[in-house]
Every structure is written in C-alpha cells, then in structure tokens.
Amino acid sequence: MADGLAPALLRVTDLVKTFPGLTALDHVSLEVRGGEVVAVVGHNGSGKSTLVKILAGAYAADGGAVVTEEGTELHFIHQDLALIGELTAVENLALYKSPDPDRACELVGRFGPVFDIEAPVRDLTPAQRAVVAISRALDGWTHPANVVVLDESTESLHKTEVDVLFDAVRRLAADGAGVVFVSHRLDEVLTLADRVVVLRDGRKVADEPVATLGHGRLVELITGGQAAMAHTHETTVRDGDPVLTVRGLRGGTVEHLDLDLRPGEIVGVAGVLGSGREALPSLLYGAASGAADELTVSGAPYPRRSPGGSLSRGIAFVPGDRARHGSVRDLTARENLTLPQLRTLTGRFGNLSARREHAEADRLFTTYQVRPARPEQRFALFSGGNQQKIVMARALRDDPAVLLLDEPTQGVDIGAKAAIYDAVESAAAAGTAVLVSSSDAKELLRLCDRVLVLRDGRCAAVLTGTDLTEHRLVTEGYGLS
Ligand SMILES: Nc1ncnc2c1ncn2[C@@H]1O[C@H](COP(=O)(O)OP(=O)(O)OP(=O)(O)O)[C@@H](O)[C@H]1O
Ligand SMILES: [Mg+2]
C-alpha cells in the first residue's frame, strides 16, 4: 500500500473555490499516490463534491492547481452518478465505445443478479443506477496508474454490493491505481482507506493515516468536537387496528408481500439489491406500478394507488432519489419546505402567512442543521446531503398517518442523522406509522420495532426483540441461516 515512495499520481495544491457569499474550498491541498486509498470525509456541505467536481473539470477553481502524473487518467463516480436517464445501462456503459450487451451483463453481474440492462436507466432503482455508474468507472482502463474518484458511491448499496466494489477497488490499488473515496459511512472509510482527509467548512482540518484513527477520533474531527448520538431504539409493541394493510402486493422486484402497519410503529425493510427492499416504498405509495390482492388504509379499501391518492389519504413518501423526485429544484429551499402538501388537502394549512412560512423554514433549517443557513437559496444549489435534510424535514412536518421512507439518511452527516432519527421517533410517538427501507443495518437497528427481511421479492424473516441483530439481518438477507 502507501509506502511513501510511490509517485503522487494526483497533486492538488491550495485549491480555492467560492460561490456567491460562500467559500466552498479554502486553500485545500492533498496528494494521492499510486496504490493508495485516500478517504475524503466531512459534514454535509464541507466541500467534498466541490473538490470532486473541480478534479473532473466540471467547476473551475478560483485558485490553486490540480496536477496529474503524465499518462494518469481520472475516472469518476459522481454523487449524482452522471448517467443519462433516457439511455439504457448498456448505452451508458458504452458512451465512448460501441454498445456491448455481453460486456455490460458481465460488468453489472459482478454486483449481483443482472437487472434489465436494456431499460432506460431512469427506470432503475438508485442502487442499480449506482452499479451502472461504478461499472462504467471501473471499465476500460488503458493505464494501471489511474485515479478513480468515488463520491458517496456506496450510499444506496447493501453490504454484498459494497464488498464487490471494495474488492474491485483494492485490486486496482494493488495494481498501482490511486483511489479517492468520499463517504459518510465511517466504518467503510476505516476499512478501505489508507489515509483520511477531513474537510470542515471548506478547510482541510486533518490528513492522517487511518492506522492512527479510531471511529471516535474521526467523528470528533468531522464535527469539530460536537457530541454525536449513540442511542438504540426501545422496541415498542403496538396493537390496535392497522392504519395500512396490504395482502399479495407485487410489482417491480416485489413478488408477493403481506404487511400490516400500526399507528406508532416503525417497521424496517432490509434485503440485498433486487430483493424487493428498494422497490417496496414506492410501490406502496403508488409511484411505481404494481398490484395487490387487498389494500386498505384506515380500514377503507384503496384499490388503485397513485401519488395523489396516497397524499390525500395521509401517506407521505420520501424517495431514495429525492434530487429527482422529492423536490422542485428551481424553487428556493423555503418554497420546497412549505410547498403545500397534506395540509392544504386536510384544510389545516390553507392560510399560512408569509411571515410564518419564513419562521417555519428557519426553524426547520436549525433543527436539521441545513448548511448554508439560507432558506432563500435555490434548492439545486445545496449539497446532496443538505437537499436530503430539506426533503425529509418537509415530509415529517406534515404529520402524515403513514410515512414511507426510502434510505432516509443516505448521504446525511452524523449531526443531521441524529436529528432525522429523533424526528422519525417523535412522528411515531405522535401516531404516525413508519416504514423504513434501508441498506444500512445500523439504521434499522437504531430505529425499528421490527424488520422485514426480503429475499427474492418475498418476506424471508421478520426480526424483532433480541432476534433483531446485524448478524441476523445479513444472514437472512443472503439466505445463509
Ligand atoms: N453551484 C453552486 N452554487 C452555489 N453554492 C454551491 C454550488 N455547489 C455547491 N455549493 C455549496 O458549496 C458548499 C459545498 O458543497 P459540496 O457539494 O461540495 O458539499 P459536500 O461536502 O459534497 O456535501 P454532502 O455531504 O452533502 O454531499 C455547500 O455549502 C453548497 O451549498
Ligand atoms: Mg457531496
């Protein structure tokens, strides 16, 4: 690995990038040597993606330099994946070459079951799209001493897919490549990286070998010493009538599913990519097409699901792909936060004054630690994690009867994660029935009263109480038990 003698393949010196009224990168320098995995971590909005975009040439820096070793190419997996939605996986994998379905099959097949590689990638799940983007970045290297840059590429992936990705990355590094790994998943950072660079408010505050860093120290560096939460959920057993009942639900990767959701309970959904886990929330909401033998909401049949119909029944949904589905990118953050949703429909929210709307936006910004604290900034200009906080804040604010969450804290920093968990728990305490689909086992353990583990589109196990462990989630997910 990094022995100090390998050449620097990439040298970043004194990089400065400002946006109106904000310094996103403040004299940042770093080096990536051949054979080395360098993690870049930091809170939401600390400048990680800005750094990646400058490396990619998508943004021009205001100052500083980026120098690569002769012959070294940079390959990117961007946070937004940068795929072309209308094109298929095969076509996205072949942007600069001729399409090769066999090769595409082989590439995506390394991560698990092959999905529909001839469908437009916009119809794939977030995890499937991540697999396409990763496959593209790892394919077609003409030179071993390249640098691959991964910006939060594992966020939608389950442990199996992450393992495949890490194996591939380690192999590239062993052959002399340099790797830049941007992530909020600190366990993965500690597992994969040789060295960790910590950004805080655009400044580099640490650049240390991973060997000298523990989880606690890393959290301290990221937060600047603010205490982070450590708390597990107390299982609550709810009885009473379910607010949502479904029998024989199917559609997408879901083959057959029965589910009862009671007011106040937090039910998790786990499973590997393609298990149905990632398809379930949007299927229940009616954002994806499917069918059910029976579906009732608050005791009344709800035969034809649609987003509008779900909304009017008090069902809220936070999609995994919020940048595209969860928001209006050209409105301000405040407008996104106060967009009329359930409340206009229930009549409680019809005459919100502009002043109250501003105060409400300020309050939500503080609660969820959105940075920069500028509700009047265009939504699209917030960093990925901050966009996620805004979309979550809105869904939780609406006091829904049923809250369907797909990867609720994907890309979110530790401080805001705690705020989101607290808000989900308060919503449940106030009677909201919550369904959380997540690829993050720790998140499910932290939040849920019980967890359905899906395998091949069906419920393979329901874990609760002392059975609800990370080990069981993994073994049931793979069918190893
Ligand atoms: N095009 C833009 N115009 C204005 N501000 C921007 C723009 N792009 C990024 N920013 C701001 O620059 C800062 C750094 O954003 P960046 O996307 O680099 O954060 P990040 O560390 O990748 O965060 P996350 O973990 O949420 O992905 C943020 O405050 C963001 O709002
Ligand atoms: Mg980012």
Short mmCIF file of C-alpha atoms and ligand atoms in Angstrom, two decimals:
data_model
loop_
_atom_site.label_atom_id
_atom_site.label_comp_id
_atom_site.label_asym_id
_atom_site.label_seq_id
_atom_site.Cartn_x
_atom_site.Cartn_y
_atom_site.Cartn_z
CA MET A 1 0.00 0.00 0.00
CA ALA A 2 1.14 3.57 0.54
CA ASP A 3 4.83 3.36 1.27
CA GLY A 4 5.67 7.00 0.72
CA LEU A 5 7.88 6.08 -2.23
CA ALA A 6 5.14 5.62 -4.79
CA PRO A 7 4.74 8.64 -7.05
CA ALA A 8 1.93 11.11 -6.45
CA LEU A 9 -0.49 10.44 -9.29
CA LEU A 10 -2.59 13.42 -8.32
CA ARG A 11 -1.46 16.55 -6.60
CA VAL A 12 -3.94 19.21 -5.50
CA THR A 13 -2.41 22.44 -4.25
CA ASP A 14 -4.08 25.34 -2.48
CA LEU A 15 -7.43 24.90 -4.13
CA VAL A 16 -9.90 27.73 -3.59
CA LYS A 17 -13.49 27.77 -4.76
CA THR A 18 -16.05 30.38 -3.84
CA PHE A 19 -19.73 30.60 -4.61
CA PRO A 20 -21.60 33.86 -4.07
CA GLY A 21 -21.18 34.61 -0.37
CA LEU A 22 -19.61 31.26 0.47
CA THR A 23 -16.16 29.69 0.39
CA ALA A 24 -16.68 26.05 -0.54
CA LEU A 25 -12.95 25.23 -0.63
CA ASP A 26 -10.42 27.24 1.30
CA HIS A 27 -6.81 26.51 0.27
CA VAL A 28 -7.15 22.73 0.20
CA SER A 29 -4.10 20.65 -0.70
CA LEU A 30 -3.78 16.91 -0.95
CA GLU A 31 -1.89 14.16 -2.73
CA VAL A 32 -2.90 10.74 -3.92
CA ARG A 33 -0.15 8.23 -4.56
CA GLY A 34 -0.27 5.04 -6.59
CA GLY A 35 -1.57 2.12 -4.55
CA GLU A 36 -3.20 4.38 -2.03
CA VAL A 37 -6.85 4.81 -1.00
CA VAL A 38 -7.47 8.30 0.33
CA ALA A 39 -10.82 8.91 2.00
CA VAL A 40 -12.27 12.41 1.98
CA VAL A 41 -14.81 12.94 4.74
CA GLY A 42 -16.65 15.89 6.26
CA HIS A 43 -20.09 17.14 7.19
CA ASN A 44 -22.73 17.92 4.56
CA GLY A 45 -21.62 20.99 2.66
CA SER A 46 -17.99 20.74 3.77
CA GLY A 47 -16.79 20.85 0.16
CA LYS A 48 -16.26 17.20 -0.81
CA SER A 49 -18.27 17.18 -4.03
CA THR A 50 -16.95 20.61 -4.97
CA LEU A 51 -13.45 19.15 -4.78
CA VAL A 52 -14.52 16.19 -6.92
CA LYS A 53 -16.18 18.46 -9.49
CA ILE A 54 -13.06 20.57 -9.80
CA LEU A 55 -10.97 17.43 -10.32
CA ALA A 56 -13.44 16.43 -13.03
CA GLY A 57 -13.28 19.84 -14.66
CA ALA A 58 -16.98 20.46 -14.07
CA TYR A 59 -16.14 23.52 -11.95
CA ALA A 60 -13.24 25.90 -12.48
CA ALA A 61 -11.28 26.67 -9.32
CA ASP A 62 -10.74 30.28 -8.28
CA GLY A 63 -7.22 29.48 -7.23
CA GLY A 64 -4.73 26.66 -6.80
CA ALA A 65 -3.69 23.81 -9.05
CA VAL A 66 -4.54 20.24 -9.93
CA VAL A 67 -1.65 18.30 -11.43
CA THR A 68 -1.72 14.68 -12.57
CA GLU A 69 1.22 12.42 -13.33
CA GLU A 70 1.93 12.02 -17.04
CA GLY A 71 -0.48 9.46 -18.52
CA THR A 72 -2.69 9.23 -15.44
CA GLU A 73 -6.39 9.50 -16.20
CA LEU A 74 -9.03 10.38 -13.64
CA HIS A 75 -12.19 8.26 -13.55
CA PHE A 76 -15.24 9.42 -11.64
CA ILE A 77 -18.29 8.08 -9.97
CA HIS A 78 -20.15 11.27 -9.15
CA GLN A 79 -22.56 11.65 -6.26
CA ASP A 80 -25.40 12.19 -8.73
CA LEU A 81 -23.93 9.33 -10.82
CA ALA A 82 -23.97 11.41 -14.03
CA LEU A 83 -25.83 8.80 -16.05
CA ILE A 84 -28.06 9.67 -18.97
CA GLY A 85 -31.55 8.73 -17.86
CA GLU A 86 -33.01 8.12 -21.29
CA LEU A 87 -30.25 5.70 -22.27
CA THR A 88 -30.10 2.08 -21.17
CA ALA A 89 -27.42 0.62 -18.92
CA VAL A 90 -25.76 -0.91 -21.98
CA GLU A 91 -25.65 2.50 -23.67
CA ASN A 92 -24.47 4.34 -20.56
CA LEU A 93 -21.66 1.83 -20.21
CA ALA A 94 -20.63 2.44 -23.80
CA LEU A 95 -20.73 6.20 -24.13
CA TYR A 96 -17.37 6.35 -25.86
CA LYS A 97 -17.45 2.89 -27.40
CA SER A 98 -19.91 0.71 -29.24
CA PRO A 99 -22.64 -0.82 -27.07
CA ASP A 100 -21.81 -4.34 -25.92
CA PRO A 101 -24.65 -6.08 -24.05
CA ASP A 102 -22.48 -9.09 -23.14
CA ARG A 103 -19.82 -6.88 -21.60
CA ALA A 104 -22.49 -4.82 -19.81
CA CYS A 105 -24.03 -8.01 -18.44
CA GLU A 106 -20.67 -9.20 -17.19
CA LEU A 107 -19.88 -5.84 -15.57
CA VAL A 108 -23.14 -5.38 -13.69
CA GLY A 109 -23.36 -9.11 -12.99
CA ARG A 110 -20.38 -8.86 -10.69
CA PHE A 111 -22.55 -6.96 -8.22
CA GLY A 112 -25.43 -9.42 -8.05
CA PRO A 113 -28.36 -10.51 -10.19
CA VAL A 114 -28.37 -8.80 -13.58
CA PHE A 115 -31.26 -6.35 -13.89
CA ASP A 116 -32.86 -5.02 -17.04
CA ILE A 117 -29.85 -3.55 -18.81
CA GLU A 118 -31.93 -2.63 -21.85
CA ALA A 119 -34.29 -0.37 -19.89
CA PRO A 120 -33.68 3.40 -19.66
CA VAL A 121 -31.57 3.86 -16.52
CA ARG A 122 -34.07 6.39 -15.16
CA ASP A 123 -36.40 3.41 -14.58
CA LEU A 124 -33.82 1.55 -12.48
CA THR A 125 -33.59 1.76 -8.70
CA PRO A 126 -30.96 4.05 -7.15
CA ALA A 127 -28.82 1.05 -6.25
CA GLN A 128 -28.99 -0.35 -9.78
CA ARG A 129 -28.04 3.03 -11.19
CA ALA A 130 -25.08 3.16 -8.80
CA VAL A 131 -23.96 -0.23 -10.10
CA VAL A 132 -24.08 1.10 -13.68
CA ALA A 133 -22.04 4.19 -12.78
CA ILE A 134 -19.49 2.16 -10.84
CA SER A 135 -19.18 -0.41 -13.62
CA ARG A 136 -18.58 2.39 -16.09
CA ALA A 137 -15.83 3.97 -14.00
CA LEU A 138 -14.04 0.67 -13.43
CA ASP A 139 -14.21 -0.37 -17.07
CA GLY A 140 -11.89 0.45 -19.93
CA TRP A 141 -8.66 1.42 -18.17
CA THR A 142 -5.81 1.87 -20.59
CA HIS A 143 -3.22 2.59 -17.90
CA PRO A 144 -2.85 0.97 -14.46
CA ALA A 145 -1.74 4.16 -12.72
CA ASN A 146 -5.04 5.96 -12.98
CA VAL A 147 -7.01 7.59 -10.21
CA VAL A 148 -10.61 6.63 -9.52
CA VAL A 149 -12.76 9.02 -7.52
CA LEU A 150 -15.88 7.71 -5.77
CA ASP A 151 -18.26 10.33 -4.38
CA GLU A 152 -20.65 8.57 -1.99
CA SER A 153 -21.00 5.63 -4.34
CA THR A 154 -21.92 3.12 -1.65
CA GLU A 155 -24.82 5.05 -0.15
CA SER A 156 -27.56 3.07 -1.85
CA LEU A 157 -25.70 -0.22 -1.78
CA HIS A 158 -26.11 -3.19 0.50
CA LYS A 159 -23.13 -4.96 2.06
CA THR A 160 -22.78 -7.53 -0.75
CA GLU A 161 -22.50 -4.89 -3.45
CA VAL A 162 -20.18 -2.84 -1.29
CA ASP A 163 -17.94 -5.88 -0.83
CA VAL A 164 -17.76 -6.39 -4.59
CA LEU A 165 -16.93 -2.73 -5.11
CA PHE A 166 -14.25 -2.75 -2.42
CA ASP A 167 -12.65 -5.89 -3.86
CA ALA A 168 -12.51 -4.19 -7.25
CA VAL A 169 -11.09 -1.01 -5.77
CA ARG A 170 -8.45 -2.89 -3.76
CA ARG A 171 -7.40 -4.77 -6.90
CA LEU A 172 -6.98 -1.52 -8.80
CA ALA A 173 -4.94 -0.06 -5.94
CA ALA A 174 -2.77 -3.19 -5.78
CA ASP A 175 -2.04 -2.69 -9.49
CA GLY A 176 -0.89 0.86 -8.84
CA ALA A 177 -4.02 2.98 -9.08
CA GLY A 178 -4.84 5.78 -6.69
CA VAL A 179 -8.29 5.96 -5.14
CA VAL A 180 -10.23 8.88 -3.70
CA PHE A 181 -13.15 7.67 -1.62
CA VAL A 182 -15.74 10.21 -0.44
CA SER A 183 -18.15 8.78 2.11
CA HIS A 184 -20.21 9.36 5.22
CA ARG A 185 -20.02 5.68 6.12
CA LEU A 186 -17.18 5.87 8.59
CA ASP A 187 -16.90 2.12 9.10
CA GLU A 188 -16.27 1.75 5.39
CA VAL A 189 -13.76 4.59 5.49
CA LEU A 190 -11.85 2.88 8.29
CA THR A 191 -11.98 -0.45 6.41
CA LEU A 192 -10.98 0.71 2.96
CA ALA A 193 -8.79 3.77 3.30
CA ASP A 194 -5.08 4.10 3.95
CA ARG A 195 -5.35 7.78 4.73
CA VAL A 196 -8.19 10.11 5.68
CA VAL A 197 -8.55 13.76 4.72
CA VAL A 198 -11.13 15.63 6.79
CA LEU A 199 -12.81 18.77 5.45
CA ARG A 200 -14.71 21.16 7.68
CA ASP A 201 -16.40 24.23 6.18
CA GLY A 202 -14.15 24.03 3.13
CA ARG A 203 -10.89 23.72 5.04
CA LYS A 204 -8.71 20.68 5.46
CA VAL A 205 -8.56 20.03 9.19
CA ALA A 206 -6.82 16.65 9.15
CA ASP A 207 -4.81 14.41 6.84
CA GLU A 208 -3.85 11.29 8.75
CA PRO A 209 -3.07 7.63 8.18
CA VAL A 210 -6.09 5.51 9.03
CA ALA A 211 -4.00 3.37 11.36
CA THR A 212 -3.87 6.17 13.91
CA LEU A 213 -7.57 6.98 13.73
CA GLY A 214 -10.43 5.34 15.54
CA HIS A 215 -14.12 5.88 14.92
CA GLY A 216 -14.40 8.28 17.85
CA ARG A 217 -11.49 10.44 16.77
CA LEU A 218 -12.83 10.58 13.22
CA VAL A 219 -16.25 11.74 14.42
CA GLU A 220 -14.55 14.39 16.52
CA LEU A 221 -12.58 15.67 13.54
CA ILE A 222 -15.67 15.83 11.33
CA THR A 223 -17.92 17.54 13.84
CA GLY A 224 -15.26 19.71 15.41
CA GLY A 225 -15.83 18.03 18.76
CA GLN A 226 -19.61 18.29 18.94
CA ALA A 227 -21.03 15.24 20.63
CA ALA A 228 -22.75 12.73 18.40
CA MET A 229 -25.59 10.49 19.40
CA ALA A 230 -25.37 6.92 20.48
CA HIS A 231 -28.69 5.50 21.46
CA THR A 232 -30.66 2.49 20.47
CA HIS A 233 -34.33 2.22 19.93
CA GLU A 234 -36.57 0.67 22.51
CA THR A 235 -38.86 -1.79 20.88
CA THR A 236 -42.47 -0.89 21.22
CA VAL A 237 -45.12 -3.47 20.58
CA ARG A 238 -48.24 -1.86 19.18
CA ASP A 239 -51.61 -3.37 19.00
CA GLY A 240 -54.73 -1.75 17.72
CA ASP A 241 -56.01 -1.57 14.19
CA PRO A 242 -53.51 -1.26 11.39
CA VAL A 243 -53.62 2.01 9.51
CA LEU A 244 -52.36 0.25 6.42
CA THR A 245 -52.99 -3.36 5.44
CA VAL A 246 -51.79 -4.98 2.27
CA ARG A 247 -52.07 -8.55 1.01
CA GLY A 248 -50.39 -10.02 -2.03
CA LEU A 249 -48.57 -6.87 -3.04
CA ARG A 250 -46.45 -7.29 -6.17
CA GLY A 251 -44.64 -5.14 -8.71
CA GLY A 252 -41.05 -4.48 -9.73
CA THR A 253 -38.80 -6.80 -7.73
CA VAL A 254 -41.57 -7.45 -5.17
CA GLU A 255 -43.18 -10.83 -5.86
CA HIS A 256 -45.61 -11.23 -3.01
CA LEU A 257 -45.86 -9.32 0.22
CA ASP A 258 -48.29 -9.04 3.15
CA LEU A 259 -47.93 -6.21 5.60
CA ASP A 260 -49.81 -4.57 8.48
CA LEU A 261 -48.64 -1.18 9.70
CA ARG A 262 -50.00 0.10 13.01
CA PRO A 263 -50.06 3.69 14.24
CA GLY A 264 -46.89 4.50 16.14
CA GLU A 265 -44.76 1.63 14.93
CA ILE A 266 -41.55 1.86 12.97
CA VAL A 267 -41.15 -1.10 10.65
CA GLY A 268 -37.92 -1.66 8.78
CA VAL A 269 -37.35 -3.31 5.43
CA ALA A 270 -33.99 -4.96 4.74
CA GLY A 271 -32.60 -7.07 1.92
CA VAL A 272 -29.93 -7.15 -0.74
CA LEU A 273 -30.16 -5.33 -4.05
CA GLY A 274 -33.00 -6.82 -6.06
CA SER A 275 -34.68 -8.39 -3.03
CA GLY A 276 -37.62 -6.02 -3.27
CA ARG A 277 -36.35 -3.88 -0.41
CA GLU A 278 -35.66 -0.88 -2.61
CA ALA A 279 -38.91 -1.24 -4.55
CA LEU A 280 -41.35 -1.53 -1.66
CA PRO A 281 -41.88 2.09 -0.50
CA SER A 282 -42.56 3.50 -3.98
CA LEU A 283 -44.77 0.52 -4.77
CA LEU A 284 -46.88 1.09 -1.66
CA TYR A 285 -47.06 4.79 -2.37
CA GLY A 286 -48.16 4.25 -5.95
CA ALA A 287 -45.13 5.90 -7.52
CA ALA A 288 -44.22 2.56 -9.12
CA SER A 289 -46.76 0.36 -10.81
CA GLY A 290 -47.90 -2.90 -9.29
CA ALA A 291 -50.94 -4.69 -7.94
CA ALA A 292 -52.30 -6.08 -4.69
CA ASP A 293 -54.98 -8.59 -3.75
CA GLU A 294 -56.11 -6.28 -1.00
CA LEU A 295 -55.06 -2.87 0.25
CA THR A 296 -56.78 -0.82 2.92
CA VAL A 297 -55.87 2.48 4.51
CA SER A 298 -57.58 3.28 7.82
CA GLY A 299 -59.99 0.45 7.14
CA ALA A 300 -61.14 1.73 3.74
CA PRO A 301 -60.20 -0.07 0.52
CA TYR A 302 -57.65 1.77 -1.56
CA PRO A 303 -57.74 -0.12 -4.84
CA ARG A 304 -55.80 1.98 -7.32
CA ARG A 305 -52.73 3.52 -5.79
CA SER A 306 -51.34 6.79 -7.10
CA PRO A 307 -49.19 9.52 -5.53
CA GLY A 308 -52.19 11.89 -5.47
CA GLY A 309 -54.44 9.27 -3.92
CA SER A 310 -51.82 8.38 -1.33
CA LEU A 311 -51.29 12.02 -0.40
CA SER A 312 -54.99 12.59 0.15
CA ARG A 313 -55.06 9.54 2.44
CA GLY A 314 -52.25 10.93 4.57
CA ILE A 315 -49.48 8.77 3.16
CA ALA A 316 -46.16 10.58 2.74
CA PHE A 317 -43.17 9.24 0.86
CA VAL A 318 -39.53 10.28 0.86
CA PRO A 319 -37.95 8.64 -2.17
CA GLY A 320 -34.36 7.42 -2.27
CA ASP A 321 -33.86 9.56 -5.31
CA ARG A 322 -35.05 12.85 -3.84
CA ALA A 323 -32.99 15.10 -6.04
CA ARG A 324 -35.22 13.99 -8.91
CA HIS A 325 -38.49 13.01 -7.26
CA GLY A 326 -38.60 14.67 -3.88
CA SER A 327 -38.22 18.30 -4.73
CA VAL A 328 -38.59 21.16 -7.12
CA ARG A 329 -35.02 22.00 -7.95
CA ASP A 330 -35.60 25.54 -9.19
CA LEU A 331 -37.59 26.74 -6.20
CA THR A 332 -35.87 28.01 -3.08
CA ALA A 333 -35.32 25.73 -0.11
CA ARG A 334 -38.04 27.61 1.78
CA GLU A 335 -40.52 27.10 -1.02
CA ASN A 336 -39.67 23.40 -1.10
CA LEU A 337 -40.15 23.20 2.66
CA THR A 338 -43.50 24.94 2.64
CA LEU A 339 -44.85 23.56 -0.63
CA PRO A 340 -48.45 22.74 0.11
CA GLN A 341 -48.82 19.05 0.58
CA LEU A 342 -51.03 17.26 3.01
CA ARG A 343 -52.10 20.28 4.96
CA THR A 344 -53.85 22.12 2.15
CA LEU A 345 -55.65 18.92 1.42
CA THR A 346 -56.70 18.49 5.01
CA GLY A 347 -57.56 22.16 5.27
CA ARG A 348 -55.26 22.85 8.20
CA PHE A 349 -52.67 24.73 6.27
CA GLY A 350 -54.62 26.90 3.87
CA ASN A 351 -53.71 30.32 5.14
CA LEU A 352 -50.14 30.16 6.22
CA SER A 353 -48.82 33.70 6.29
CA ALA A 354 -45.57 34.57 4.58
CA ARG A 355 -44.09 35.50 7.92
CA ARG A 356 -44.98 32.17 9.49
CA GLU A 357 -43.69 30.42 6.44
CA HIS A 358 -40.31 32.12 6.84
CA ALA A 359 -40.21 31.38 10.56
CA GLU A 360 -41.09 27.74 9.90
CA ALA A 361 -38.33 27.44 7.30
CA ASP A 362 -35.81 28.99 9.73
CA ARG A 363 -36.85 26.57 12.44
CA LEU A 364 -36.51 23.52 10.17
CA PHE A 365 -33.13 24.75 8.95
CA THR A 366 -31.91 24.92 12.54
CA THR A 367 -33.41 21.59 13.58
CA TYR A 368 -31.91 19.70 10.65
CA GLN A 369 -28.67 21.70 10.56
CA VAL A 370 -29.04 22.63 6.90
CA ARG A 371 -25.98 24.43 5.57
CA PRO A 372 -25.64 27.13 4.48
CA ALA A 373 -28.50 28.51 6.61
CA ARG A 374 -30.07 30.24 3.64
CA PRO A 375 -33.65 29.23 3.06
CA GLU A 376 -33.84 31.61 0.09
CA GLN A 377 -31.13 29.75 -1.84
CA ARG A 378 -32.24 27.67 -4.81
CA PHE A 379 -32.75 24.03 -3.78
CA ALA A 380 -30.48 22.73 -6.53
CA LEU A 381 -27.52 24.66 -5.10
CA PHE A 382 -27.50 22.82 -1.78
CA SER A 383 -25.13 19.88 -1.37
CA GLY A 384 -26.60 16.38 -1.73
CA GLY A 385 -26.94 15.72 1.99
CA ASN A 386 -28.45 19.12 2.66
CA GLN A 387 -31.05 18.53 -0.06
CA GLN A 388 -31.91 15.29 1.69
CA LYS A 389 -32.39 17.08 5.00
CA ILE A 390 -34.79 19.54 3.36
CA VAL A 391 -36.92 16.83 1.76
CA MET A 392 -37.06 14.82 5.00
CA ALA A 393 -37.94 17.90 7.01
CA ARG A 394 -40.90 18.59 4.76
CA ALA A 395 -42.30 15.06 4.91
CA LEU A 396 -42.01 14.91 8.69
CA ARG A 397 -43.53 18.34 9.15
CA ASP A 398 -46.78 17.19 7.58
CA ASP A 399 -47.78 14.77 10.39
CA PRO A 400 -48.68 12.00 7.96
CA ALA A 401 -50.70 8.95 9.00
CA VAL A 402 -48.21 6.74 7.16
CA LEU A 403 -44.66 7.71 6.39
CA LEU A 404 -42.79 5.68 3.78
CA LEU A 405 -39.05 6.27 3.85
CA ASP A 406 -36.53 5.01 1.34
CA GLU A 407 -32.96 5.38 2.62
CA PRO A 408 -33.87 8.29 4.90
CA THR A 409 -30.35 9.29 5.88
CA GLN A 410 -28.47 8.41 2.74
CA GLY A 411 -25.70 10.95 2.31
CA VAL A 412 -26.59 12.75 5.52
CA ASP A 413 -23.91 13.69 8.07
CA ILE A 414 -23.88 12.44 11.66
CA GLY A 415 -25.40 15.52 13.26
CA ALA A 416 -28.37 15.66 10.93
CA LYS A 417 -28.78 11.89 11.11
CA ALA A 418 -29.48 12.20 14.80
CA ALA A 419 -31.99 14.98 14.09
CA ILE A 420 -33.74 12.83 11.47
CA TYR A 421 -33.90 9.81 13.81
CA ASP A 422 -35.33 11.97 16.58
CA ALA A 423 -37.90 13.41 14.20
CA VAL A 424 -38.93 9.96 12.93
CA GLU A 425 -39.31 8.74 16.50
CA SER A 426 -41.37 11.75 17.52
CA ALA A 427 -43.59 11.27 14.49
CA ALA A 428 -44.12 7.65 15.55
CA ALA A 429 -44.75 8.69 19.14
CA ALA A 430 -47.42 11.04 17.80
CA GLY A 431 -49.08 8.13 15.99
CA THR A 432 -47.53 8.04 12.52
CA ALA A 433 -46.94 4.53 11.18
CA VAL A 434 -43.47 4.49 9.67
CA LEU A 435 -41.96 2.14 7.10
CA VAL A 436 -38.19 2.49 6.65
CA SER A 437 -36.47 0.76 3.78
CA SER A 438 -32.72 0.92 4.30
CA SER A 439 -29.50 -0.70 3.17
CA ASP A 440 -27.92 0.39 6.46
CA ALA A 441 -28.30 -2.30 9.13
CA LYS A 442 -27.30 0.06 11.93
CA GLU A 443 -30.04 2.44 10.92
CA LEU A 444 -32.65 -0.32 11.08
CA LEU A 445 -31.40 -1.46 14.48
CA ARG A 446 -31.44 2.11 15.71
CA LEU A 447 -34.96 2.91 14.56
CA CYS A 448 -37.16 -0.10 14.13
CA ASP A 449 -39.55 -2.10 16.27
CA ARG A 450 -39.40 -4.92 13.76
CA VAL A 451 -37.71 -5.50 10.44
CA LEU A 452 -38.94 -7.45 7.44
CA VAL A 453 -36.05 -9.06 5.61
CA LEU A 454 -36.90 -9.51 1.95
CA ARG A 455 -35.33 -12.09 -0.29
CA ASP A 456 -36.32 -12.70 -3.91
CA GLY A 457 -39.29 -10.40 -3.58
CA ARG A 458 -40.78 -12.11 -0.55
CA CYS A 459 -40.54 -11.73 3.18
CA ALA A 460 -37.85 -14.18 4.32
CA ALA A 461 -37.97 -13.25 8.00
CA VAL A 462 -39.46 -10.81 10.46
CA LEU A 463 -36.96 -9.87 13.14
CA THR A 464 -37.85 -8.28 16.41
CA GLY A 465 -36.60 -8.07 20.01
CA THR A 466 -33.39 -9.98 20.62
CA ASP A 467 -33.53 -11.51 17.12
CA LEU A 468 -33.07 -8.07 15.62
CA THR A 469 -29.29 -8.07 15.21
CA GLU A 470 -26.93 -7.05 12.44
CA HIS A 471 -25.85 -10.66 12.10
CA ARG A 472 -29.41 -11.88 11.56
CA LEU A 473 -30.14 -9.09 9.09
CA VAL A 474 -27.19 -10.18 6.99
CA THR A 475 -27.68 -13.95 7.21
CA GLU A 476 -31.42 -13.73 6.49
CA GLY A 477 -30.74 -11.28 3.68
CA TYR A 478 -28.43 -13.73 1.96
CA GLY A 479 -30.37 -16.82 2.95
CA LEU A 480 -27.43 -18.20 4.93
CA SER A 481 -29.36 -19.21 8.02
N1 LIG B 1 -23.30 25.56 -7.85
C1 LIG B 1 -23.33 26.00 -6.59
N2 LIG B 1 -23.76 27.25 -6.29
C2 LIG B 1 -23.78 27.72 -5.02
N3 LIG B 1 -23.35 27.02 -3.96
C3 LIG B 1 -22.90 25.77 -4.19
C4 LIG B 1 -22.87 25.20 -5.51
N4 LIG B 1 -22.37 23.94 -5.41
C5 LIG B 1 -22.11 23.74 -4.11
N5 LIG B 1 -22.41 24.84 -3.39
C6 LIG B 1 -22.23 24.99 -1.93
O1 LIG B 1 -20.89 24.68 -1.62
C7 LIG B 1 -20.80 24.01 -0.36
C8 LIG B 1 -20.08 22.70 -0.54
O2 LIG B 1 -20.93 21.81 -1.25
P1 LIG B 1 -20.50 20.32 -1.62
O3 LIG B 1 -21.49 19.80 -2.58
O4 LIG B 1 -19.07 20.33 -2.03
O5 LIG B 1 -20.65 19.62 -0.19
P2 LIG B 1 -20.37 18.08 0.20
O6 LIG B 1 -19.25 18.08 1.19
O7 LIG B 1 -20.22 17.26 -1.02
O8 LIG B 1 -21.72 17.75 0.99
P3 LIG B 1 -22.61 16.39 1.01
O9 LIG B 1 -22.01 15.53 2.07
O10 LIG B 1 -23.95 16.89 1.46
O11 LIG B 1 -22.62 15.81 -0.35
C9 LIG B 1 -22.24 23.84 0.12
O12 LIG B 1 -22.50 24.86 1.05
C10 LIG B 1 -23.07 24.02 -1.13
O13 LIG B 1 -24.33 24.53 -0.83
MG MG B 2 -21.34 15.77 -1.82
#
